[in-house]
Tab-separated table of C-alpha atoms in Angstrom:
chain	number	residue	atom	x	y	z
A	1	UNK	CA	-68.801	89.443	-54.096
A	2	UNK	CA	-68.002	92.643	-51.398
A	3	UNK	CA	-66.908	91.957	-48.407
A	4	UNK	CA	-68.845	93.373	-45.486
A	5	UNK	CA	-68.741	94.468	-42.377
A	6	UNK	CA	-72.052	92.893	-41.513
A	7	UNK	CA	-70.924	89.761	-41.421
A	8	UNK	CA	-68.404	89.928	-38.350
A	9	UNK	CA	-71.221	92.306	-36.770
A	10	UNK	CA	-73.818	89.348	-37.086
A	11	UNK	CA	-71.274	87.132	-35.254
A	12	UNK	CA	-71.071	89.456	-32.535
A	13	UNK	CA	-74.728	90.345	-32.236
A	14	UNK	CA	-74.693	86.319	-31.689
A	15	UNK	CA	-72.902	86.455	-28.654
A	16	UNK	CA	-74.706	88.824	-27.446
A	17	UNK	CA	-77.639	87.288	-27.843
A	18	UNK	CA	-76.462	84.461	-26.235
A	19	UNK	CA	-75.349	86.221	-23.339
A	20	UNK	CA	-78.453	88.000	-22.932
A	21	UNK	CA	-80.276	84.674	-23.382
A	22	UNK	CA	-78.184	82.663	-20.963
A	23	UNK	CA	-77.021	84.954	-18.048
A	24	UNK	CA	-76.073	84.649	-15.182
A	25	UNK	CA	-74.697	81.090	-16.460
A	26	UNK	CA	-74.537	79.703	-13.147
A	27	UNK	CA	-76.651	76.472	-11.926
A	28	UNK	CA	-76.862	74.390	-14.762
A	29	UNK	CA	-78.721	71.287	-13.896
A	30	UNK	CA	-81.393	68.579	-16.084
A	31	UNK	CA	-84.698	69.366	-14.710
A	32	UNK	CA	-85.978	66.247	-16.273
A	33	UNK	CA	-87.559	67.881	-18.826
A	34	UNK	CA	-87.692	67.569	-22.922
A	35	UNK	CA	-85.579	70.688	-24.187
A	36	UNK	CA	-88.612	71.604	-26.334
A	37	UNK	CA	-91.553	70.989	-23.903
A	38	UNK	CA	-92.008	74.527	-23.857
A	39	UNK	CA	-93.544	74.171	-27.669
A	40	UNK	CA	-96.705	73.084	-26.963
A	41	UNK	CA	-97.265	74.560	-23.841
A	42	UNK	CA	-100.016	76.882	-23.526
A	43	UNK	CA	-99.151	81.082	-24.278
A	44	UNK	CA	-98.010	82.583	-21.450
A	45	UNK	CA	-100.688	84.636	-19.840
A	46	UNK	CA	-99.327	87.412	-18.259
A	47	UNK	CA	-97.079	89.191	-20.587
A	48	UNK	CA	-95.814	93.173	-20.529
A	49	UNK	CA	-96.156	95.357	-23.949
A	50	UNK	CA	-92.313	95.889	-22.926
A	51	UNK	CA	-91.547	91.903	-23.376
A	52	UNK	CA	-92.940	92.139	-26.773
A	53	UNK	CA	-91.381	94.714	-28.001
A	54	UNK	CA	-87.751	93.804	-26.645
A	55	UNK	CA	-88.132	90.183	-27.881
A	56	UNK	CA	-89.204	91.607	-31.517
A	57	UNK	CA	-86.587	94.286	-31.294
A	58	UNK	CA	-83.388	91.955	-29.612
A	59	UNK	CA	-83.659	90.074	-32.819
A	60	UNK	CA	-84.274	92.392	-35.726
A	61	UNK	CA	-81.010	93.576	-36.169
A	62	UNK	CA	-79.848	89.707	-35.980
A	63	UNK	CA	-82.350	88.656	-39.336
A	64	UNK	CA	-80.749	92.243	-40.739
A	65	UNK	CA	-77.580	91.390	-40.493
A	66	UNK	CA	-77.382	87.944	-41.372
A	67	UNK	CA	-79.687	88.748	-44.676
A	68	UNK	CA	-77.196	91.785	-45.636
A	69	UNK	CA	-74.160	89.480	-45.458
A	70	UNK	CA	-76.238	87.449	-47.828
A	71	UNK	CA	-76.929	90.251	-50.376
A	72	UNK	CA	-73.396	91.109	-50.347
A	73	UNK	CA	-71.862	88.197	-50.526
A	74	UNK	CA	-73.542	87.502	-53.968
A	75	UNK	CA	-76.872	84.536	-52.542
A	76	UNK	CA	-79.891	87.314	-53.175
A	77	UNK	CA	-81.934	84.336	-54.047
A	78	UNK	CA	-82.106	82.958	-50.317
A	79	UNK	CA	-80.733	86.015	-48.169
A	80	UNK	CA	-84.293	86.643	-46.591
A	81	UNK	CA	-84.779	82.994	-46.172
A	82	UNK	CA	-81.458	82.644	-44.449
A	83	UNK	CA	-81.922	85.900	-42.264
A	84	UNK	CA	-85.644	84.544	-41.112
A	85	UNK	CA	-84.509	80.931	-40.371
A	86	UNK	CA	-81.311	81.578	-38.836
A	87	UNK	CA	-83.045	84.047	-36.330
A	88	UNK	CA	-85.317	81.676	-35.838
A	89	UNK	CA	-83.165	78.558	-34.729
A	90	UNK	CA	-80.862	80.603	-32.846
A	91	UNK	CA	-84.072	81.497	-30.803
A	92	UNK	CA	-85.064	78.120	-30.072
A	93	UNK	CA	-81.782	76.693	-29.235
A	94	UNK	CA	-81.458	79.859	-26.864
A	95	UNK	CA	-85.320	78.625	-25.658
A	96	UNK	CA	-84.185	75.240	-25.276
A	97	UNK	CA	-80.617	75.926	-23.446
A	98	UNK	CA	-82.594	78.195	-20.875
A	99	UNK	CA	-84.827	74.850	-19.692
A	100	UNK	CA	-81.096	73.553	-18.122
A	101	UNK	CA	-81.107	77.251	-16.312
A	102	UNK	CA	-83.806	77.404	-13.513
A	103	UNK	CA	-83.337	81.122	-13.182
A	104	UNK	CA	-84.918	81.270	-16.819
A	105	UNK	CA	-88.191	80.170	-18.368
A	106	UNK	CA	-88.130	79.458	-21.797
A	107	UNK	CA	-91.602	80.272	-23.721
A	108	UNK	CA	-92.660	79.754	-26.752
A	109	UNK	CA	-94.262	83.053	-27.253
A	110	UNK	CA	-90.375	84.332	-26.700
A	111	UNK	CA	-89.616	81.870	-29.820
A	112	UNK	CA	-92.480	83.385	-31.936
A	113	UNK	CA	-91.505	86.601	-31.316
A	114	UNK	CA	-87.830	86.453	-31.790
A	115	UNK	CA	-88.237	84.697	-35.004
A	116	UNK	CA	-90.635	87.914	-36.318
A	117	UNK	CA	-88.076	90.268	-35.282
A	118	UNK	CA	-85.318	87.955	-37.214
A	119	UNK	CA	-88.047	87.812	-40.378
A	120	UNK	CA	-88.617	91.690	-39.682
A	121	UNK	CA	-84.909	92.537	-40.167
A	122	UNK	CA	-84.503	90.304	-43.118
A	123	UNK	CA	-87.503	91.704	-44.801
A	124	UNK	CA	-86.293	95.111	-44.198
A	125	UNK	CA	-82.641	94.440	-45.343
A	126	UNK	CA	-84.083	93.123	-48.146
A	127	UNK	CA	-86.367	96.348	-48.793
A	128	UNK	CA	-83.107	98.237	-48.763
A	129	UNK	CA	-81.355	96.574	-50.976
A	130	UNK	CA	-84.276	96.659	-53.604
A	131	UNK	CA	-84.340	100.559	-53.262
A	132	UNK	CA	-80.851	100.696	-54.095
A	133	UNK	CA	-79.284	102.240	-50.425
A	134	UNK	CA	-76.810	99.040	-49.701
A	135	UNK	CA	-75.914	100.128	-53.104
A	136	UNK	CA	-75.470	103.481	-52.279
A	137	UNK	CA	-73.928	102.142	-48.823
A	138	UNK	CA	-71.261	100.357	-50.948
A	139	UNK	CA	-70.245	103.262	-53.070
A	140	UNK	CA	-70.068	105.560	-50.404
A	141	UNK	CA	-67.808	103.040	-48.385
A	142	UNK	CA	-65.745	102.535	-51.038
A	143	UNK	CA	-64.833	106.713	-51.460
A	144	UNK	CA	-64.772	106.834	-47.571
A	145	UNK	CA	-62.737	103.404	-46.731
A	146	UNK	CA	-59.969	101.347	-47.828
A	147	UNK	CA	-60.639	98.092	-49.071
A	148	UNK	CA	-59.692	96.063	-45.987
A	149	UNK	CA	-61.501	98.159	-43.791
A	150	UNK	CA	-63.391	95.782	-42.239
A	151	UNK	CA	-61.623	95.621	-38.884
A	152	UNK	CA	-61.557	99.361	-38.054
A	153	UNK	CA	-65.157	99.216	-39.402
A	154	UNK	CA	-66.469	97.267	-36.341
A	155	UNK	CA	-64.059	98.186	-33.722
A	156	UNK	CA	-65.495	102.124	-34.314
A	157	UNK	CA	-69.449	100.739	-34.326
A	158	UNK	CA	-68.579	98.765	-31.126
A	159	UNK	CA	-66.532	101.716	-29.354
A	160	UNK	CA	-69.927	103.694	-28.592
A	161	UNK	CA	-70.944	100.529	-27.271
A	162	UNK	CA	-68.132	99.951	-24.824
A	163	UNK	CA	-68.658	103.652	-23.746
A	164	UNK	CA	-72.075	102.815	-21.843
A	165	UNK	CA	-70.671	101.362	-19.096
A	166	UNK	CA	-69.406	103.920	-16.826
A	167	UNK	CA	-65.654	104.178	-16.362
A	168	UNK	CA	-63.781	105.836	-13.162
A	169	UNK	CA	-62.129	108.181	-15.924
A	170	UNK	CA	-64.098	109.673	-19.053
A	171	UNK	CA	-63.476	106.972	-22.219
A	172	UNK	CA	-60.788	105.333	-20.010
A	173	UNK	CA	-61.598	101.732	-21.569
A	174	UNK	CA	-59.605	98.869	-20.407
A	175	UNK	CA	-59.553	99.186	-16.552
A	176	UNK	CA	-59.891	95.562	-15.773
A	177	UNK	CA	-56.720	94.921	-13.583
A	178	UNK	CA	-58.405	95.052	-9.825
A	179	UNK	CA	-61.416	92.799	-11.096
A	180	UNK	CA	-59.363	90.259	-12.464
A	181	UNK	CA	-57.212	89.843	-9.628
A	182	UNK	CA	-60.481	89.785	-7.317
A	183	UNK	CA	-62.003	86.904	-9.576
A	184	UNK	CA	-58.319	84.902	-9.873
A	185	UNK	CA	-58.312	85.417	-5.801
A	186	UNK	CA	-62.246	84.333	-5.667
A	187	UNK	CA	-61.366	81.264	-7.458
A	188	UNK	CA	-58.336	80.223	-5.572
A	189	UNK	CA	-59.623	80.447	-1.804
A	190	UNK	CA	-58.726	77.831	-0.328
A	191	UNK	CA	-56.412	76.122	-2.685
A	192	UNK	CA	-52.554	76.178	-2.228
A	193	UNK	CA	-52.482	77.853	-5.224
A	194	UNK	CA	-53.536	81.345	-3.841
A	195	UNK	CA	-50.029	81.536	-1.913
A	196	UNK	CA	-48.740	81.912	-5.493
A	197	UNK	CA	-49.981	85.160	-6.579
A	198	UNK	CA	-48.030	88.039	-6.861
A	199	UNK	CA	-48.985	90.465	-3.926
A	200	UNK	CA	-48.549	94.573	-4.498
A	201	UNK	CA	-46.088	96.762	-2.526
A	202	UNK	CA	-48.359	99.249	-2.539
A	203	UNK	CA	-52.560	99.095	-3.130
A	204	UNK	CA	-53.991	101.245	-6.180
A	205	UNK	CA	-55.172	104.525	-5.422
A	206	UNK	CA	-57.047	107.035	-7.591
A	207	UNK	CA	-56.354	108.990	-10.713
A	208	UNK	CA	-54.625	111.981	-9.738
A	209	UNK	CA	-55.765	114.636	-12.148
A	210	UNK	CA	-53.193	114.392	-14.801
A	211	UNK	CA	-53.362	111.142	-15.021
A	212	UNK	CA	-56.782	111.636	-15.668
A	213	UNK	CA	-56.084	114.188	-18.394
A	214	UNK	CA	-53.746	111.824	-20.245
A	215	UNK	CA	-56.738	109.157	-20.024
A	216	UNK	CA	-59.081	110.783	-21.492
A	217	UNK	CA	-57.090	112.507	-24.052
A	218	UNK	CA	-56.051	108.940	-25.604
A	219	UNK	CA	-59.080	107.482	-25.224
A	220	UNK	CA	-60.623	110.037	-27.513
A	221	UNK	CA	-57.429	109.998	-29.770
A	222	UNK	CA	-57.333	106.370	-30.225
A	223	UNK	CA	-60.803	106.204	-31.626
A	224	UNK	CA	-59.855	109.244	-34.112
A	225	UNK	CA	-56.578	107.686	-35.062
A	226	UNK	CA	-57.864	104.104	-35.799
A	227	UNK	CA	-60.358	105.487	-38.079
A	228	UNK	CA	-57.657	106.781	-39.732
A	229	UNK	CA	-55.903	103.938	-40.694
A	230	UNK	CA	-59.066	102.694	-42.414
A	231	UNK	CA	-60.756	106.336	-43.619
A	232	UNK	CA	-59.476	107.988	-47.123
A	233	UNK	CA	-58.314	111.629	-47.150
A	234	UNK	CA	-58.157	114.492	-44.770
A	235	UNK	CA	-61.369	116.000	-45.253
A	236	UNK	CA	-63.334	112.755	-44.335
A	237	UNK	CA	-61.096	112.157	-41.654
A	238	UNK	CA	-61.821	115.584	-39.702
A	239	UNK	CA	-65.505	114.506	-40.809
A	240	UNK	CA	-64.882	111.259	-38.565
A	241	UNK	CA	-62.688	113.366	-36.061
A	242	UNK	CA	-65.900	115.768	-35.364
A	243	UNK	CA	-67.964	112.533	-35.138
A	244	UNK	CA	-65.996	110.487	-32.491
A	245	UNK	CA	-65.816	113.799	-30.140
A	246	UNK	CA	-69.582	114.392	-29.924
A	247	UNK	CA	-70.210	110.848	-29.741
A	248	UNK	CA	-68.061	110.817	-26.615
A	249	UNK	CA	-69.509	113.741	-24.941
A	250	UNK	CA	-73.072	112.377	-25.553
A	251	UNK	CA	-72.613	108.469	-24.758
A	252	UNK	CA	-70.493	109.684	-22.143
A	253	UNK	CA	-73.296	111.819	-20.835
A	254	UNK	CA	-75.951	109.070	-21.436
A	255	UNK	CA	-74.161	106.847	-19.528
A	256	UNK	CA	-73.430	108.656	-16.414
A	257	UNK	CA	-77.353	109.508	-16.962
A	258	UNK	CA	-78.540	106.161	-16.935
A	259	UNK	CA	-75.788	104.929	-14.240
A	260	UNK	CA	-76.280	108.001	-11.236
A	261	UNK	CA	-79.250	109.480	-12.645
A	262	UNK	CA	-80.194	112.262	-15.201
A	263	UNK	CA	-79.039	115.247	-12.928
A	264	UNK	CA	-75.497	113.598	-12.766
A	265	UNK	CA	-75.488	113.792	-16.654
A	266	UNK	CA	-72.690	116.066	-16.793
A	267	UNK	CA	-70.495	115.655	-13.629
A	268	UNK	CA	-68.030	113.980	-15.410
A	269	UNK	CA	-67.412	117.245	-17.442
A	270	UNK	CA	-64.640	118.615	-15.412
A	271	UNK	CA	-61.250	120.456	-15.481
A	272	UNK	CA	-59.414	117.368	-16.777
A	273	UNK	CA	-61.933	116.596	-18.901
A	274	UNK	CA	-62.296	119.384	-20.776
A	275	UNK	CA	-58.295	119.562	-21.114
A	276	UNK	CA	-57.980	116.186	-21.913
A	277	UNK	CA	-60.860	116.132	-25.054
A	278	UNK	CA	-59.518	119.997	-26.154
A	279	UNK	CA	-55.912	117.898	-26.287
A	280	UNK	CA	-56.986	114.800	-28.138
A	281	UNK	CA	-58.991	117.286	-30.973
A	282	UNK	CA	-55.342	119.713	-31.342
A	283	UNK	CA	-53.601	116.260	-31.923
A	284	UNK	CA	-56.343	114.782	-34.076
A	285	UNK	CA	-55.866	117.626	-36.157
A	286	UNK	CA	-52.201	117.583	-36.509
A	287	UNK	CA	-52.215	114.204	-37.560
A	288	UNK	CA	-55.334	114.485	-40.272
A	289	UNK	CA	-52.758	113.612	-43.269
A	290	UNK	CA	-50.715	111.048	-41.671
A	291	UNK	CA	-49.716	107.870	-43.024
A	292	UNK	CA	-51.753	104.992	-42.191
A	293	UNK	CA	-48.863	103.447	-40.998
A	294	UNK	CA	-48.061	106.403	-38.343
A	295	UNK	CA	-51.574	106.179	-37.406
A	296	UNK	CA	-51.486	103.002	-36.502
A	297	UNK	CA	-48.274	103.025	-34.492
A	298	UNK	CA	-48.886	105.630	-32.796
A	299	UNK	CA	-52.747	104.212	-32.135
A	300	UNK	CA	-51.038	101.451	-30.725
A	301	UNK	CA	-48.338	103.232	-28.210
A	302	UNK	CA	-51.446	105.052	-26.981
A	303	UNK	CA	-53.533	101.932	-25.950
A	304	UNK	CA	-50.216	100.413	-24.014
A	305	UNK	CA	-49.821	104.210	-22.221
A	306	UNK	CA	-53.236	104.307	-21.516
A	307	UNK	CA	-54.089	100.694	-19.811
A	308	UNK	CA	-50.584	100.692	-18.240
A	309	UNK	CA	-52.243	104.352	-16.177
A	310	UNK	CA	-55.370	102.704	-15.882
A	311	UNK	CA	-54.728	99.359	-14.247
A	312	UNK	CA	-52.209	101.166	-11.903
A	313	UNK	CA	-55.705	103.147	-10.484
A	314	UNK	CA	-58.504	102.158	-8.351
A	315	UNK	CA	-61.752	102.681	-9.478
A	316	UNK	CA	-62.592	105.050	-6.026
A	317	UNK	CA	-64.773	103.360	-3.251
A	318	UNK	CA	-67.714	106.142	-4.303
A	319	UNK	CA	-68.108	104.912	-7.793
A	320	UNK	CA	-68.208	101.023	-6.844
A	321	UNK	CA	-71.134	102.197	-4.342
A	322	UNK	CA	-73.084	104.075	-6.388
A	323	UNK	CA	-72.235	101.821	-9.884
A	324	UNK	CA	-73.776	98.205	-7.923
A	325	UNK	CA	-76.976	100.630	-6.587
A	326	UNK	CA	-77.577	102.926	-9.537
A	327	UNK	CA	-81.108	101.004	-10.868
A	328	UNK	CA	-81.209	102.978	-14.129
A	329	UNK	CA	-78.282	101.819	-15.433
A	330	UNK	CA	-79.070	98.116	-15.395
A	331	UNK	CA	-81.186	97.861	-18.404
A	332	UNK	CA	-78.415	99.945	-20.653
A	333	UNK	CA	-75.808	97.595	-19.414
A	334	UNK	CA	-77.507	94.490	-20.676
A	335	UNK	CA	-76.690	92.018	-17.977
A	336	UNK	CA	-73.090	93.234	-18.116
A	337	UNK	CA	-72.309	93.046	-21.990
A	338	UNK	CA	-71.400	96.768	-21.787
A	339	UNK	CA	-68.705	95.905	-19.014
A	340	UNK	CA	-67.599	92.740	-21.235
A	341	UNK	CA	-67.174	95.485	-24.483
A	342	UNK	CA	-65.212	98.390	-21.795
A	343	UNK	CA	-63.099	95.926	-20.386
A	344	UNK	CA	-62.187	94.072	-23.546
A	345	UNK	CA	-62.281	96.851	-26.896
A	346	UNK	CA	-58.937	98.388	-25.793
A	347	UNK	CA	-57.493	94.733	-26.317
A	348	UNK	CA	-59.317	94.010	-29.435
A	349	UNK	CA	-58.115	97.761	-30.734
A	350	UNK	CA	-54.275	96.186	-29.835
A	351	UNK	CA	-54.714	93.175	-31.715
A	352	UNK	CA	-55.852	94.344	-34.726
A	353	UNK	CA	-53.191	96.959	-34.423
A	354	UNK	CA	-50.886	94.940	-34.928
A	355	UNK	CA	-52.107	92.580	-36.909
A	356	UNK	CA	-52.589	96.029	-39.814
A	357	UNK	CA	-49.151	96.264	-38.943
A	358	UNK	CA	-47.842	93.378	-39.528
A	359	UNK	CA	-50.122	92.672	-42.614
A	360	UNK	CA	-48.178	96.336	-44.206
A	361	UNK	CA	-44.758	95.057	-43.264
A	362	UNK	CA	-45.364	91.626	-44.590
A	363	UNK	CA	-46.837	93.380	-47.902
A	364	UNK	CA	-44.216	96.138	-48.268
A	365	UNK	CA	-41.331	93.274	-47.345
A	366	UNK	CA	-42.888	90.878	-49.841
A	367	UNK	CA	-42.855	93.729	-52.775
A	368	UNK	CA	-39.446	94.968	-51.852
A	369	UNK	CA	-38.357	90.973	-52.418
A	370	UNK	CA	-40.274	90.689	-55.360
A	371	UNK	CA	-38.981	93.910	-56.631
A	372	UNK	CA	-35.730	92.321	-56.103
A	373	UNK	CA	-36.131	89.471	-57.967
A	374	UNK	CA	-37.842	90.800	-60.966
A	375	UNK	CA	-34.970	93.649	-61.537
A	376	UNK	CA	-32.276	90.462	-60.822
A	377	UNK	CA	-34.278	88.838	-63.532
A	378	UNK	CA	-34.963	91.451	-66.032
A	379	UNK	CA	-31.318	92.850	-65.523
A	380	UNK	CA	-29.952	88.804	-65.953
A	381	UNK	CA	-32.238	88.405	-69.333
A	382	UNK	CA	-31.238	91.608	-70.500
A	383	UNK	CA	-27.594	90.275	-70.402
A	384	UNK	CA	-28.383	86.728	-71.323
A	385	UNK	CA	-29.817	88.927	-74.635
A	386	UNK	CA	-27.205	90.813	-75.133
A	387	UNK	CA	-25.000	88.867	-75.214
A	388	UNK	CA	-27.027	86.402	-77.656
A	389	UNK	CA	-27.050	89.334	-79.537
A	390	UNK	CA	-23.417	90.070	-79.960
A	391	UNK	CA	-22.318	86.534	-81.112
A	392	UNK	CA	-25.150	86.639	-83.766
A	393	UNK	CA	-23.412	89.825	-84.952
């Protein structure tokens, strides 16, 4: 049995689809009709080639998942099985929650569809696995990673993720102070509960430009250093260094494509920029044969520095406006699951953190004890025999 990644990544592709399925959550109400009328309801009859596709595509990485967390987990008898027919109920309970939302229309070509692109994935996971590459997957992983890897594994897959939502500084992840105070205030108008918040001296004003440079020079190192604490060896490291740099310039620069339009792609290139990523590589480097330990520590301190600048900024009245009327970026942001990932990796980077840290400290505590106790021991029998010894004599 292996443990895999694939299995916390099929649990998060879950939420996601449910958030896709289910936005804006809002207006809940019983229509009066049977969750499942939509079943034997005619096919729709105006339909896009784009709906197709996105409905087959949404849930094909779901069946692949799902079915590869099977094969690994030693049930190759029913992983395809299991991929198909889990796709396939999560689609109609998603078809069947959407009949309490009337801003959605559930449809049973939607069901159809998204259960082919869970069978699709399955199938293909499936194909993999008989040619021998999740073989070659494991293998490689296991020169590449430690064992409990698992952790760092997804946070790293999610981090390009988090990256497509435009932030007011370059991979500055974690902003999320101003909007949560506007939704706590938003929720407590006119309750006597909104005299109780906290209210600031002073109101957040924009990154000055060395604040920017320190933002974006941790948010590229943090990336580098908690592959580190998962990645074997110096050479693969700088290997993953290399890799989290260009994926930053070119998510970054997808991002601002999508968001204020291709000719935009590169405006967030500048002075500090530059600095800031040329920093984060020299430091990268210095630290490409340091302890996992040190790695993560240090990981850590940079994620507190890093939101405590953040949340102390606004995001700048000229990104809000042209962030709520850029139209190209709406698709890439999924309904807001690319603000959800921004807003909440840096926290999910702290926690695991410290959980590696705490799991090393309990571990290295646990063998100094036991070290303890078996020298006690040894040293006590080794006395108990000697001295057994001495009266046989």
């Amino acid at each position: 049995m292996h443990k895999t990644s694939a299995w916390p990544l099929a649990l998060l592709y879950a939420g996601l689809i449910v958030y896709a399925s289910l936005f804006p959550f809002t207006d809940w109400r019983n229509q009066g009709l049977n969750p499942l009328f939509f079943l034997w309801q005619p096919l729709p009859q105006y339909w896009k080639a784009f709906d197709l596709w996105i409905n087959i595509l949404g849930y094909l990485p779901f069946g692949f998942l799902l079915t590869v967390s099977a094969l690994r987990s030693g049930r190759q008898r029913h992983a395809v099985l299991l991929g198909a027919l889990a796709g396939a109920l999560m689609s109609l309970l998603m078809e069947a929650a959407q009949s309490y939302l009337p801003s959605r229309v559930p449809s049973n070509l939607d069901l159809a569809l998204n259960a082919l692109g869970a069978a699709l994935g399955a199938t293909l996971a499936n194909l993999l696995e008989e040619m021998g590459a999740l073989a070659r997957w494991s293998r490689v992983r296991e020169r590449w990673f430690v064992p409990e890897a698992r952790g760092g594994m997804v946070l790293i897959a999610l981090w390009p993720l988090a990256l497509l939502f435009p932030t007011t500084a370059p991979l500055g992840l974690g902003q999320v102070m101003e909007r949560l105070e506007a939704a706590v205030v938003e929720r407590l108008v006119d309750t006597p509960f909104l005299e109780w918040l906290p209210m600031r001296d002073v109101e957040l004003q924009p990154l000055l430009p060395g604040a920017q440079l320190l933002c974006v020079m941790l948010g590229a190192l943090v990336p580098c250093l908690l592959g580190y604490c998962v990645i074997r060896g110096g050479r693969r490291r700088g290997v993953h260094m290399v890799g989290v740099m260009l994926t930053a310039l070119a998510v970054t620069a997808l991002s601002s494509a999508m968001s204020f339009g291709p000719e935009h792609a590169w405006d967030w290139l500048n002075l500090p920029t530059r600095a800031g990523l040329g920093a984060a590589a020299v430091l990268a480097l210095l630290l490409l044969f340091a302890r996992r330990r040190l790695c993560a520590a240090l990981a850590l301190l940079a994620l507190g520095i890093m939101l405590g600048v953040l949340n102390q900024a606004s995001p700048g009245p000229y990104f809000e406006q042209t962030l709520h009327t850029g139209v190209l970026g709406r698709f890439i942001r999924f309904n807001g699951v690319a603000l959800w990932l921004s807003c909440l990796w840096r926290f999910g980077g702290r926690v695991y953190l410290l959980t590696l840290l705490g799991a090393r400290e309990s571990a290295r505590d646990g063998g100094g004890i036991g070290g303890r106790i078996s020298g006690v021991s040894g040293s006590g029998i080794g006395r108990v025999n000697g001295g057994v010894n001495r009266r046989k004599n």
